Amino acid sequence: MLVSLSEILEPAGAEGYAVPAFNVYNMETVMGVAQAAKKLRSPVIFQVYSRLFEQGKGDYLAPVILEAVKGLSVPAVFHLDHGSGQDTVVRALRCGASGIMIDASLKPLKENMEETRKIVELCRAAGVPVEGELGHIGSTRDETASEFTRVDEAVQFVEETKVDALAVMIGTAHGKYKKAPQLNLQRAGEISRAVKKPLVLHGGSGVPDEQVKGAIAQGVAKVNFGTDLCCAFLEGIKKTAEGTIAIDLFMNEPIAAVKEFAMEKIRLLGADGHA
Ligand code: 13P
Ligand code: ZN
């Protein structure tokens, strides 16, 4: 059942769990995630990196996601992840996205707010909620991490842009961590209480379980998993019996591996049984 980003995040915040947002790349990753959500009766977000829309792959992937969502009785969102600008946002909307992220977090505050507000206005016309990013969540390969999101700036950002969800920098990064991150959970709590909007934790792969749970207790309602889903998929490929040639059969192990991975994260976030 396709729902909007706000519809899926609202009960999560109120009931103290978070909705998992899985980055999907192809039909098989979509299938693994869908099977996990169905089995555990969990709300779920299928999200697609901006890059895939820029390369034309999003156009192929979108109908697959919408088909999976149609077959699910649990609430599900089709979300654009790290939207790079208006063109990509429009493309994702045309493809049926029910959640949009605009990421202008590398720009100075004023420009980030201007661009984000423009996208919120555009998406309002389509009835689609928007996630913005304040404080840049970088890569684990970066030499230095950005500053944590400031509470006063978060308040200003939410007031001026009217975003529906806010991605914050509290110590995570995208990719494989060299050493376990140490999240600033206190900052998450301060921002959450000040902005009264669901917070989004990016870079969920490799964050220790206790810290993920701590972040949820402090107002995080959406947790993104990308890298570790890819790793599960690739491990599944390695397990596939040598000599398997038919591609549909070749893909059975990776689908099962993604399902297992997604089930583990659904349970970690406490989202099981909430649909
Ligand atoms: P990871 O790849 O580190 O899990 O991050 C995913 C993410 O934040 C997608 O936006
Ligand atoms: Zn991210």
Coordinates of N, CA and C and ligand atoms in Angstrom, one line a residue, residues 21 23 25 47 49 81-82 101 137 140 173-177 201-206 222 224-229, ligand 1:
A21 N 14.6 2.5 5.9 CA 14.7 3.0 4.5 C 15.8 2.3 3.8
N23 N 18.0 1.3 0.6 CA 18.4 1.8 -0.8 C 18.4 0.5 -1.7
Y25 N 18.4 -1.1 -5.8 CA 19.1 -0.8 -7.0 C 18.6 -1.6 -8.2
Q47 N 14.0 3.3 -1.1 CA 14.6 4.5 -1.6 C 15.6 4.3 -2.7
Y49 N 18.7 6.2 -4.9 CA 19.7 7.3 -5.0 C 19.4 8.2 -6.2
D81 N 16.2 9.5 -2.7 CA 17.2 9.7 -1.7 C 18.3 10.6 -2.2
H82 N 18.7 11.6 -1.4 CA 19.7 12.6 -1.7 C 19.4 13.3 -3.0
M101 N 13.6 13.5 -1.1 CA 14.7 14.1 -0.3 C 15.4 15.1 -1.2
I137 N 26.1 15.1 5.9 CA 26.5 13.7 6.3 C 27.3 13.2 5.2
T140 N 32.4 7.8 4.7 CA 33.4 7.3 5.6 C 34.8 7.5 5.0
A173 N 28.2 8.5 8.8 CA 28.7 8.8 7.5 C 28.3 7.6 6.6
H174 N 28.4 7.9 5.3 CA 28.0 6.9 4.3 C 29.1 5.9 4.0
G175 N 28.8 4.6 4.0 CA 29.9 3.6 3.6 C 30.3 2.8 4.8
K176 N 31.4 2.1 4.6 CA 32.0 1.2 5.7 C 32.8 2.0 6.6
Y177 N 32.4 2.0 7.9 CA 33.2 2.7 8.9 C 34.6 2.0 9.1
L201 N 18.2 9.3 10.2 CA 19.6 8.9 10.4 C 20.1 8.3 9.2
H202 N 21.1 9.0 8.5 CA 21.7 8.4 7.3 C 22.9 7.6 7.8
G203 N 23.5 6.9 6.8 CA 24.7 6.1 7.1 C 24.4 5.0 8.2
G204 N 23.3 4.4 8.1 CA 22.9 3.4 9.1 C 23.8 2.1 9.1
S205 N 24.4 1.8 8.0 CA 25.3 0.6 7.9 C 26.4 0.7 8.9
G206 N 26.6 -0.3 9.8 CA 27.7 -0.3 10.7 C 27.6 0.5 12.0
K222 N 13.4 7.5 11.0 CA 13.8 6.8 9.7 C 15.3 6.6 9.8
N224 N 18.4 5.0 7.5 CA 18.8 4.5 6.1 C 19.9 3.5 6.1
F225 N 19.6 2.5 5.3 CA 20.6 1.4 5.1 C 20.9 1.2 3.6
G226 N 22.2 1.4 3.2 CA 22.5 1.3 1.8 C 23.7 0.2 1.7
T227 N 24.8 0.6 2.2 CA 26.1 -0.2 2.0 C 25.9 -1.6 2.4
D228 N 25.3 -1.9 3.6 CA 25.2 -3.2 4.1 C 24.2 -4.1 3.3
L229 N 23.3 -3.4 2.7 CA 22.3 -4.1 1.9 C 23.0 -4.6 0.6
Ligands
13P1 P1 24.9 3.6 4.3 O1 25.3 3.2 2.9 O2 26.1 4.0 5.1 O3 24.1 2.6 5.0 O4 24.0 4.9 4.2 C1 22.8 4.9 3.5 C2 22.2 6.2 3.4 O5 22.3 7.1 4.2 C3 21.4 6.4 2.2 O6 21.0 7.8 2.1

